[in-house]
Coordinates of C-alpha atoms in Angstrom, one line a residue:
X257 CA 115.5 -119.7 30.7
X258 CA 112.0 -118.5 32.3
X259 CA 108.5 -118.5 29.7
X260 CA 108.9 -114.5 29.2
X261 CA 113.1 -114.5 28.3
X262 CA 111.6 -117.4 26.1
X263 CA 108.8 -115.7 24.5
X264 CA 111.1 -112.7 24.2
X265 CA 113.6 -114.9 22.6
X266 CA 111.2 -116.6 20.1
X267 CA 109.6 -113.0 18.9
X268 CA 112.7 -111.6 18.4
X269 CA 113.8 -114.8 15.9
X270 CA 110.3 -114.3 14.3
X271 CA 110.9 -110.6 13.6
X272 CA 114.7 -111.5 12.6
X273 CA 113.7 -113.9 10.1
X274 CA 110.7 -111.7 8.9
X275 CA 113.3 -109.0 8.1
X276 CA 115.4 -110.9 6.5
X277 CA 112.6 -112.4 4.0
X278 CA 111.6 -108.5 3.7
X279 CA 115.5 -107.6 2.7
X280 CA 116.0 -110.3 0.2
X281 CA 112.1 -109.2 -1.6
X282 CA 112.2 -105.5 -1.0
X283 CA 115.9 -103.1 -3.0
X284 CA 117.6 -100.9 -0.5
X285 CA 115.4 -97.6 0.6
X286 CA 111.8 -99.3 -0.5
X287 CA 109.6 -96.5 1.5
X288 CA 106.3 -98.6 0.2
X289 CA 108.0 -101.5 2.1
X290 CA 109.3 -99.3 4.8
X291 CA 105.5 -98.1 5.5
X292 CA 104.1 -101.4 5.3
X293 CA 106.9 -102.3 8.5
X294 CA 106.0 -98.6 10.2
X295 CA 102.1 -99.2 10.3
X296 CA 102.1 -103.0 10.7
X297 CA 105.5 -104.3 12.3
X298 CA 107.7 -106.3 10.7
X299 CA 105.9 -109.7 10.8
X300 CA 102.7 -108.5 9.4
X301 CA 104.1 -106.3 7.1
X302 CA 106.7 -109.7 5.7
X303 CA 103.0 -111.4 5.1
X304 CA 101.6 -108.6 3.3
X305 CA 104.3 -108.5 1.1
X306 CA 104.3 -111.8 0.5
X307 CA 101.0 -111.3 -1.1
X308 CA 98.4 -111.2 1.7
X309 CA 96.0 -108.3 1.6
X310 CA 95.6 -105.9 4.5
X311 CA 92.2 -105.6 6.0
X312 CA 90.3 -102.3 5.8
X313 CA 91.6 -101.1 9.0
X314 CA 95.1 -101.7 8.3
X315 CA 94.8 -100.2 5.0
X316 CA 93.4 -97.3 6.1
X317 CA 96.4 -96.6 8.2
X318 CA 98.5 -97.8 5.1
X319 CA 97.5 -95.4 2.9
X320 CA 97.6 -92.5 5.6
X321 CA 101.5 -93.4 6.1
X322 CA 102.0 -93.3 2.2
X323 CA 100.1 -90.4 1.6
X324 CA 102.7 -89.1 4.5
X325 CA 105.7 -90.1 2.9
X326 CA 104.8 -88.0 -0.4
X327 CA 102.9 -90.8 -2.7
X328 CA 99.6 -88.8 -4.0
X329 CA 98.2 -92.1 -5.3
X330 CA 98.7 -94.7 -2.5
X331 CA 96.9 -98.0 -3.9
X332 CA 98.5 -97.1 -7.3
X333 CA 102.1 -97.2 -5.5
X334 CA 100.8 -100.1 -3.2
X335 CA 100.2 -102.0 -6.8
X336 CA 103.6 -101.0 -8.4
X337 CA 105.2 -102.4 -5.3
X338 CA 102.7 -105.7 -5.2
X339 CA 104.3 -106.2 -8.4
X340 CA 107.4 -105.8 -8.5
X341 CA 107.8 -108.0 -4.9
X342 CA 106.1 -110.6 -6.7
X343 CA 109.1 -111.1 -8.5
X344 CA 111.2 -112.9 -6.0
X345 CA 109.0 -113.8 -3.1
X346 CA 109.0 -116.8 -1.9
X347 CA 112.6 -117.6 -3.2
X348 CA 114.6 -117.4 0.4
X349 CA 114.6 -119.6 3.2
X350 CA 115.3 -117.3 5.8
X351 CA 116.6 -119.6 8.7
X352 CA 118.8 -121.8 6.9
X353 CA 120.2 -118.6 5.6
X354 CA 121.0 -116.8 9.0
X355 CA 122.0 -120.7 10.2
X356 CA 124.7 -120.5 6.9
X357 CA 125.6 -117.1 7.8
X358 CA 126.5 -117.2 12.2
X359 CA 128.7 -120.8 10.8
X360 CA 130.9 -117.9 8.9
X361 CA 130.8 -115.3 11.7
X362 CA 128.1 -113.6 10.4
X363 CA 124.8 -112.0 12.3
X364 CA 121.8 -110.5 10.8
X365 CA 121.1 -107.9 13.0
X366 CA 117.6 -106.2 13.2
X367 CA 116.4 -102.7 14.4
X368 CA 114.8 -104.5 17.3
X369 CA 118.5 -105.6 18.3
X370 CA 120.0 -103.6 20.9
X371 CA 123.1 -103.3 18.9
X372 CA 122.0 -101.6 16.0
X373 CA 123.6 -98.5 15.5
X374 CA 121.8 -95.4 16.8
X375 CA 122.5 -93.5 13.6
X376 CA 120.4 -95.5 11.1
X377 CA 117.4 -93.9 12.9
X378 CA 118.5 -90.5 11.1
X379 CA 117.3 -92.3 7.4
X380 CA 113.9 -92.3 8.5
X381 CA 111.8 -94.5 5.9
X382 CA 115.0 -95.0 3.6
X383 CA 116.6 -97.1 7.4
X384 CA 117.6 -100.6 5.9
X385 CA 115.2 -103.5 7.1
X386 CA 118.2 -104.9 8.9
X387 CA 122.3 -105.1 8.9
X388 CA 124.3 -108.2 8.2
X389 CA 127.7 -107.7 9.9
X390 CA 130.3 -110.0 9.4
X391 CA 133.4 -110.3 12.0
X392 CA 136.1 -112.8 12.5
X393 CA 135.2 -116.3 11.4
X394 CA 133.9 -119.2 14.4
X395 CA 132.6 -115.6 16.6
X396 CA 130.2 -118.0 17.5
X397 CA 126.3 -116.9 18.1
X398 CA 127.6 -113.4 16.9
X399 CA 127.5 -112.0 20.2
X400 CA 130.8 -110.6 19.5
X401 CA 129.9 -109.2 15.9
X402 CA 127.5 -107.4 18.2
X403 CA 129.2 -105.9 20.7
X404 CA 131.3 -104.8 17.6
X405 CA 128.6 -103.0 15.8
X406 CA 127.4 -101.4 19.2
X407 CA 131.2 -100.6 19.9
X408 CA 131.4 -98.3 17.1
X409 CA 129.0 -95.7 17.5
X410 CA 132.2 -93.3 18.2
X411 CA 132.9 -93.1 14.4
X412 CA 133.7 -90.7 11.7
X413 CA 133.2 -91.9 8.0
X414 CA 135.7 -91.1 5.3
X415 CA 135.0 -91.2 1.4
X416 CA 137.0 -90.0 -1.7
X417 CA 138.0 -90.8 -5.3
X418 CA 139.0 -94.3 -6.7
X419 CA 142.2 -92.8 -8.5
X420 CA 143.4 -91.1 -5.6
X421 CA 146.5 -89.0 -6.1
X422 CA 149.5 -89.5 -3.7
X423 CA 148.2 -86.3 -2.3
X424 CA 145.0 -87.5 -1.5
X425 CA 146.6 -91.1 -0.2
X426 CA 148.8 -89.3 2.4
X427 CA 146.0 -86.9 3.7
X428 CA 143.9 -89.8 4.3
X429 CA 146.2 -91.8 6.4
X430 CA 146.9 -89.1 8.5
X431 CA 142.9 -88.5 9.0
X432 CA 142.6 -92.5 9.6
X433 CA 145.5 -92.8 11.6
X434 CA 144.6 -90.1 13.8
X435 CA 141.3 -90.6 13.7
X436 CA 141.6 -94.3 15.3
X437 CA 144.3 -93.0 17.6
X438 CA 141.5 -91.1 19.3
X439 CA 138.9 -94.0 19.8
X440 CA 137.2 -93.5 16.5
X441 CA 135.6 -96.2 14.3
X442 CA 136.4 -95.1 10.5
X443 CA 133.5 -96.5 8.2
X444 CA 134.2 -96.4 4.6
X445 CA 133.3 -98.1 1.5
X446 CA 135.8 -100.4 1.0
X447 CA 136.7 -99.7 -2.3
X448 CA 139.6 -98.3 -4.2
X449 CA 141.8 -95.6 -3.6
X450 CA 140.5 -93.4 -0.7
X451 CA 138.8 -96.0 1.1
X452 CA 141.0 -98.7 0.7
X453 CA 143.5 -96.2 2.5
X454 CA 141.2 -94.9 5.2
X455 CA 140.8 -98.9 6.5
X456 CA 144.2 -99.5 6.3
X457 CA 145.5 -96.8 8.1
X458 CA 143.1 -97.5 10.8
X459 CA 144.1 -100.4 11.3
X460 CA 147.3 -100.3 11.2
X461 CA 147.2 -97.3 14.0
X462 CA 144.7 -99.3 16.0
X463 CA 146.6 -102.2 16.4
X464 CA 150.4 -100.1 17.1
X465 CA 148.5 -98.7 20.3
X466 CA 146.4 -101.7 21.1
X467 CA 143.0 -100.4 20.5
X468 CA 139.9 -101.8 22.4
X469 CA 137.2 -100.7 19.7
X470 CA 136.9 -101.5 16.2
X471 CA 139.4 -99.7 13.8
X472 CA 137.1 -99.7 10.8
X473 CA 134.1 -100.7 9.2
X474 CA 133.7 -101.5 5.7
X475 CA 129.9 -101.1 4.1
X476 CA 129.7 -103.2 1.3
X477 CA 126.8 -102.9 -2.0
X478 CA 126.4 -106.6 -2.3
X479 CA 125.8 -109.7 -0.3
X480 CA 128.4 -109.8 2.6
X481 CA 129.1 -113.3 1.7
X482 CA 130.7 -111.8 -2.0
X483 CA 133.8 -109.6 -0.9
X484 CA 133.6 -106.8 -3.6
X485 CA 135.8 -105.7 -5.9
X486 CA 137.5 -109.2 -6.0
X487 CA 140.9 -107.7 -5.4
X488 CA 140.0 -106.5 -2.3
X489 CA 139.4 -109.8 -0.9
X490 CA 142.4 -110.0 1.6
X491 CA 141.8 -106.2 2.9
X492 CA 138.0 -107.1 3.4
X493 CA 139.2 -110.3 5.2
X494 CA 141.4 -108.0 7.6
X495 CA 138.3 -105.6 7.7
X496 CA 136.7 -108.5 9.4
X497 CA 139.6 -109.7 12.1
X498 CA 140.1 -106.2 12.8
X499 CA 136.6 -104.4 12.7
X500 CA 133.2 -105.2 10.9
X501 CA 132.1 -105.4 7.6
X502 CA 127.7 -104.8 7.2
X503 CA 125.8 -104.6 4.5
X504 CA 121.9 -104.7 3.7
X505 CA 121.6 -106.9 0.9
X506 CA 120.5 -110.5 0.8
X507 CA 123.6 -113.3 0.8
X508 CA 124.2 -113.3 -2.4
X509 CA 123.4 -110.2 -4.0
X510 CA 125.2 -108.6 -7.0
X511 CA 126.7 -105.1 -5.9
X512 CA 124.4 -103.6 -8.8
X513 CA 124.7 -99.6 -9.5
X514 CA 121.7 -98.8 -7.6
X515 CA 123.0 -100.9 -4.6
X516 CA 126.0 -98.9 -4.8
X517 CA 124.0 -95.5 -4.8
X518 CA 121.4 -96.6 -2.1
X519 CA 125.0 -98.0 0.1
X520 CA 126.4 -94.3 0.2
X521 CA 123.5 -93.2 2.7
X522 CA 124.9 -95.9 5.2
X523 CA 128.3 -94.6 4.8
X524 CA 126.4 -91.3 5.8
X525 CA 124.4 -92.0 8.5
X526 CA 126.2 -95.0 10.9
X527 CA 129.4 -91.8 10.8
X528 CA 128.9 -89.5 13.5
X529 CA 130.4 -86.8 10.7
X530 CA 131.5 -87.4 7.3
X531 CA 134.7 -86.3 5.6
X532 CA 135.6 -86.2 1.5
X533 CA 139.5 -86.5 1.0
X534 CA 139.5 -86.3 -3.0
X535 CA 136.2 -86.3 -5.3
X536 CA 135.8 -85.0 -8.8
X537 CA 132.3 -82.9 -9.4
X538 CA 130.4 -86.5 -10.3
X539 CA 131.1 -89.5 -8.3
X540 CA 130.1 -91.4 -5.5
X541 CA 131.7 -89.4 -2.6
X542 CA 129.8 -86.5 -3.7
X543 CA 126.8 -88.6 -3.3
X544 CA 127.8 -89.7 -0.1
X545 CA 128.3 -86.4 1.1
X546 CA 124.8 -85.1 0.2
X547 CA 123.0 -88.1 1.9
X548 CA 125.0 -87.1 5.0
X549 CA 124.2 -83.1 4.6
X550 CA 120.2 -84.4 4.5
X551 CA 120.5 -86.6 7.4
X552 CA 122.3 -83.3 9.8
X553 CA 126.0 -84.3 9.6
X554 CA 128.4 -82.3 9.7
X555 CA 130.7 -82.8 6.4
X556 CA 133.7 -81.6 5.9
X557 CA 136.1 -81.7 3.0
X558 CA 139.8 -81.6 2.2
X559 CA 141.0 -78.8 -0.2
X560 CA 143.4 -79.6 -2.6
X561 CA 145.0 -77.9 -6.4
X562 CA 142.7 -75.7 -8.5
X563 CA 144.9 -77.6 -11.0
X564 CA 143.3 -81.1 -9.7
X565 CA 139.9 -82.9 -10.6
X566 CA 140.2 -84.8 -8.3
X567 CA 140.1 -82.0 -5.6
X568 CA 137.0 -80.1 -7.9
X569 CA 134.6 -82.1 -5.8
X570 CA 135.8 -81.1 -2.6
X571 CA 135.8 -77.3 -3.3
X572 CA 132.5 -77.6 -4.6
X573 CA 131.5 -78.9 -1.1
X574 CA 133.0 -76.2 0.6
X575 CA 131.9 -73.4 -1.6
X576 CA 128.4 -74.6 -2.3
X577 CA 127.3 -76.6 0.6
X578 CA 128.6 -75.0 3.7
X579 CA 131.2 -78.2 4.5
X580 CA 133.6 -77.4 7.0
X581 CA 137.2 -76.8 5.3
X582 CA 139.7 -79.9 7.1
X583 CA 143.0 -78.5 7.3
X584 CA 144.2 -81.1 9.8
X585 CA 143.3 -84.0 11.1
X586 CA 142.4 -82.4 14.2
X587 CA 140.2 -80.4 12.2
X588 CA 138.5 -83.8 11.1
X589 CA 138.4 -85.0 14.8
X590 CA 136.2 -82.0 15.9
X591 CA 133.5 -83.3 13.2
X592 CA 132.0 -85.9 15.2
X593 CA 129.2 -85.4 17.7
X594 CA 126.9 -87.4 19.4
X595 CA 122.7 -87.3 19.9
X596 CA 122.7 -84.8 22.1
X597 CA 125.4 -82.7 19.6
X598 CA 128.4 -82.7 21.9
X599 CA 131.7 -83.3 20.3
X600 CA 132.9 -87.1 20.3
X601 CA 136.5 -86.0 20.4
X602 CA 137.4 -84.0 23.7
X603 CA 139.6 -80.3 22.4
X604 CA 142.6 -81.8 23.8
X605 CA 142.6 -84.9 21.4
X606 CA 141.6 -82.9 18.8
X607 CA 144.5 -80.1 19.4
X608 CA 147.2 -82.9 19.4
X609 CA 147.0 -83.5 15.3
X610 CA 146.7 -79.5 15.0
X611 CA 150.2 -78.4 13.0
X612 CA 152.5 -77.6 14.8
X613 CA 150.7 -79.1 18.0
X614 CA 153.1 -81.0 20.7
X615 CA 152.0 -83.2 22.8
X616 CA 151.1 -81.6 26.4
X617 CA 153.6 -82.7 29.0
X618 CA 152.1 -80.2 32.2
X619 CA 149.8 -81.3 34.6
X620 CA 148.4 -77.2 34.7
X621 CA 144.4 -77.1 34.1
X622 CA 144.0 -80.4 34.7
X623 CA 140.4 -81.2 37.4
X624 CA 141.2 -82.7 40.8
X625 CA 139.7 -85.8 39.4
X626 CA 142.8 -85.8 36.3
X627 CA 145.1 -84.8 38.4
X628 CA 144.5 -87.9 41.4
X629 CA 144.3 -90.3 38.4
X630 CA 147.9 -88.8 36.9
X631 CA 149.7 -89.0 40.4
X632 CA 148.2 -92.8 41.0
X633 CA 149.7 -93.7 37.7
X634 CA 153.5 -95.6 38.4
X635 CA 156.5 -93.7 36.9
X636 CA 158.4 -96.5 36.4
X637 CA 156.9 -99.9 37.2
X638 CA 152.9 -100.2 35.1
X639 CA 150.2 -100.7 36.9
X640 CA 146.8 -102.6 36.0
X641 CA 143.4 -99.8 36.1
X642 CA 141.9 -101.3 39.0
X643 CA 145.2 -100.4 41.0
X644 CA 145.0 -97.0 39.6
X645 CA 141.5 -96.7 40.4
X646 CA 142.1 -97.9 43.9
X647 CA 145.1 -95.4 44.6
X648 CA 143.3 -92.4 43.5
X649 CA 140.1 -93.4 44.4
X650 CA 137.9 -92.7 41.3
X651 CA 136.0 -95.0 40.0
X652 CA 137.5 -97.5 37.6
X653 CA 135.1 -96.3 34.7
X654 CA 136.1 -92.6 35.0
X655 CA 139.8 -93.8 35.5
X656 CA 139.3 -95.6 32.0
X657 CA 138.5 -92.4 30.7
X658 CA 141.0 -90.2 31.8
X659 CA 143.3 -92.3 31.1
X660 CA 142.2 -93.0 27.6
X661 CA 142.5 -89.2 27.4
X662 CA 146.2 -88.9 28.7
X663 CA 147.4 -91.3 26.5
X664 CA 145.8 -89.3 23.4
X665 CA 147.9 -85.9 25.2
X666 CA 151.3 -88.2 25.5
X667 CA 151.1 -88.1 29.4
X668 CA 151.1 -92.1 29.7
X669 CA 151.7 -95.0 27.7
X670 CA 149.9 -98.7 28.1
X671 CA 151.3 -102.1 27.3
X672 CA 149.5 -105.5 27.8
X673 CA 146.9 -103.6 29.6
X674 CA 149.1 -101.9 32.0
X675 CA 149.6 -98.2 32.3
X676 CA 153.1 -96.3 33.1
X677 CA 153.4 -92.1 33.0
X678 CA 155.6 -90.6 30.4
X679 CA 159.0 -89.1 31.2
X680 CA 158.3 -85.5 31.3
X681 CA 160.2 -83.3 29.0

């Protein structure tokens, strides 16, 4: 290792473990906190919270960025805040935590890192001071909790009511299922009903066809170390083989009310869209759904009976708030869009989980680049990419692709890597 990938190195651990000390003083969506990081950086700004006092300089620029974020009396809010962090400074010891933590597969990950998801940028000063993501126990340094978290930035987020009906069960397995099928990340909450249905079927989907990107993400209130609700322990634990589960509280932490409130805007923003299956005219997913409609997602919700309180929530969205109607789960697929607002899904994904939609079996429309990749493909014996690639002379990343897409349309199938075309019918 040369003196700058070592300097580099030792920075980011100082801004890692000056994060985490922030997270386990400051609640979830602190702006006073959030400014503090914004004017000073994360290191200075863990000091100053600590209880050392800015210089007149700094402050200056302090009080400028909280006058900005809508506080009319800055050093009366800069007090309130003094106070209240006061409470549990002091109280963490931030590298034997993260130390604790990687032993159970478990990375801190800061918005420094690479990794973090590109989404959380959309909270502005509400962002979380950092992510811990948990993935399979013994990942080692977390490199591969990592590439996880940076592997799901295709992803569509999926709420709804505890008491689900069977109605509201079925709908969201086919929006999971279908939504994994197409190389979609479903983030959820993790909890009953609804979202104990949109990880499942994601999973389940993901590993039928083999997926290579994570199924689901859970988002947890509480510590990541203190699976919550308790039954849930054994889908959480698949959560993490399969996927990821994150969370911005401290190890530790009780999933308290306001942790609960202050976790729907990360269900929000790391989807690329946001979808409500069932939600009565109160509750959570409503909450969910407004964070997302503040932050520029596009929501959309599933109708259901006039007769249902469970569905009042969703027609409430649609009626009031301008949330696209999902009739399908292609509907649901043509949510997602990236940062420069294209769609995630490609229309010929999407049309495959229309009604009534069969899978394409013609090669008509398809580019000159589809169609060398389709004729390099075996009929009978599979073949490995790189001898695709090499046939039809594309290269292998664009072959991926394609591929990837033909396989959403029916025209090939994989096994153990290997990639055969479909009989056509």
């Amino acid at each position: 290792m040369d003196n700058s990938t070592a300097a580099d190195s030792t920075e980011m651990q100082r801004i890692v473990e000056a994060r985490v000390r922030i997270g386990s003083v400051c609640e979830p969506g602190d702006v006073v906190a959030q400014c503090l990081v914004a004017v000073c950086g994360p290191v200075e700004a863990d000091r100053h919270i600590q209880g050392s006092a800015p210089g007149p300089l700094v402050w200056a620029d302090i009080e400028e960025a909280l006058r900005t974020a809508g506080y009319s009396s800055p050093r009366q809010a800069y007090r309130a805040a003094l106070a209240r962090w006061s409470q549990r400074t002091g109280r963490i010891g931030a590298s034997a935590v993260l130390k604790e933590m990687a032993a159970v597969g478990t990375r801190f990950v800061p918005p420094e890192d690479p990794a973090w998801p590109p989404g959380l940028a959309d909270l502005g000063l509400s962002a979380p001071f950092g992510l811990w993501a948990r993935g399979p126990s013994g990942a080692g340094d977390g490199d591969a909790v990592r590439a996880r978290l940076q592997a799901s930035s295709r992803s569509i987020s999926i709420v709804g009511a505890r008491d689900a009906t069977g109605y509201g069960r079925s709908v969201t397995h086919s929006l999971a299922a279908a939504a994994a099928e197409a190389g979609l990340t479903v983030v959820s909450g993790g909890a009953f009903g609804i979202d104990k249905q949109a990880h499942v079927s994601a999973m389940a989907r993901a590993r039928r066809i083999s997926a290579d990107h994570p199924p689901t993400i859970a988002v947890l209130a509480g510590g990541i170390d203190k699976l919550y609700p308790a039954a849930h322990t054994e889908l959480l634990e698949d959560v993490c083989t399969d996927g990821l589960l994150v969370s911005e509280a401290t190890p530790g932490a009780a999933p308290t009310r306001w942790r609960f409130l202050q976790r729907n805007r990360l269900i929000a923003a790391l989807g690329r869209a946001l979808v409500v299956v069932e939600a009565r005219q109160r509750s959570g997913a409503l909450s969910t759904a407004n964070h997302a409609l503040a932050i520029g997602r596009d929501v959309g919700a599933v109708p259901g009976s006039i007769e249902q309180q469970a569905s009042a929530g969703c027609h409430q969205l649609i009626a009031e708030s301008g949330a696209h109607l999902v009739s399908s789960p292609g509907a649901a697929l043509r949510l997602p869009v990236d940062a420069e607002m294209q769609r995630i899904v490609p229309e010929s994904v999407a049309a495959r989980f229309d009604p009534g939609a069969a899978p394409p079996r013609s090669t008509d429309g398809m580019s000159e680049e589809q169609q060398a990749v389709y004729e390099a493909t075996p009929v009978r014996a599979a073949a490995e990419i790189d001898s695709i690639a090499r046939v039809a002379c594309v290269p292998i990343g664009r072959v991926r692709a394609v591929l990837g897409e033909f396989e959403m349309a029916g025209l090939v199938t994989r096994s153990a890597g290997r990639w055969v075309r479909c009989s056509r019918r």
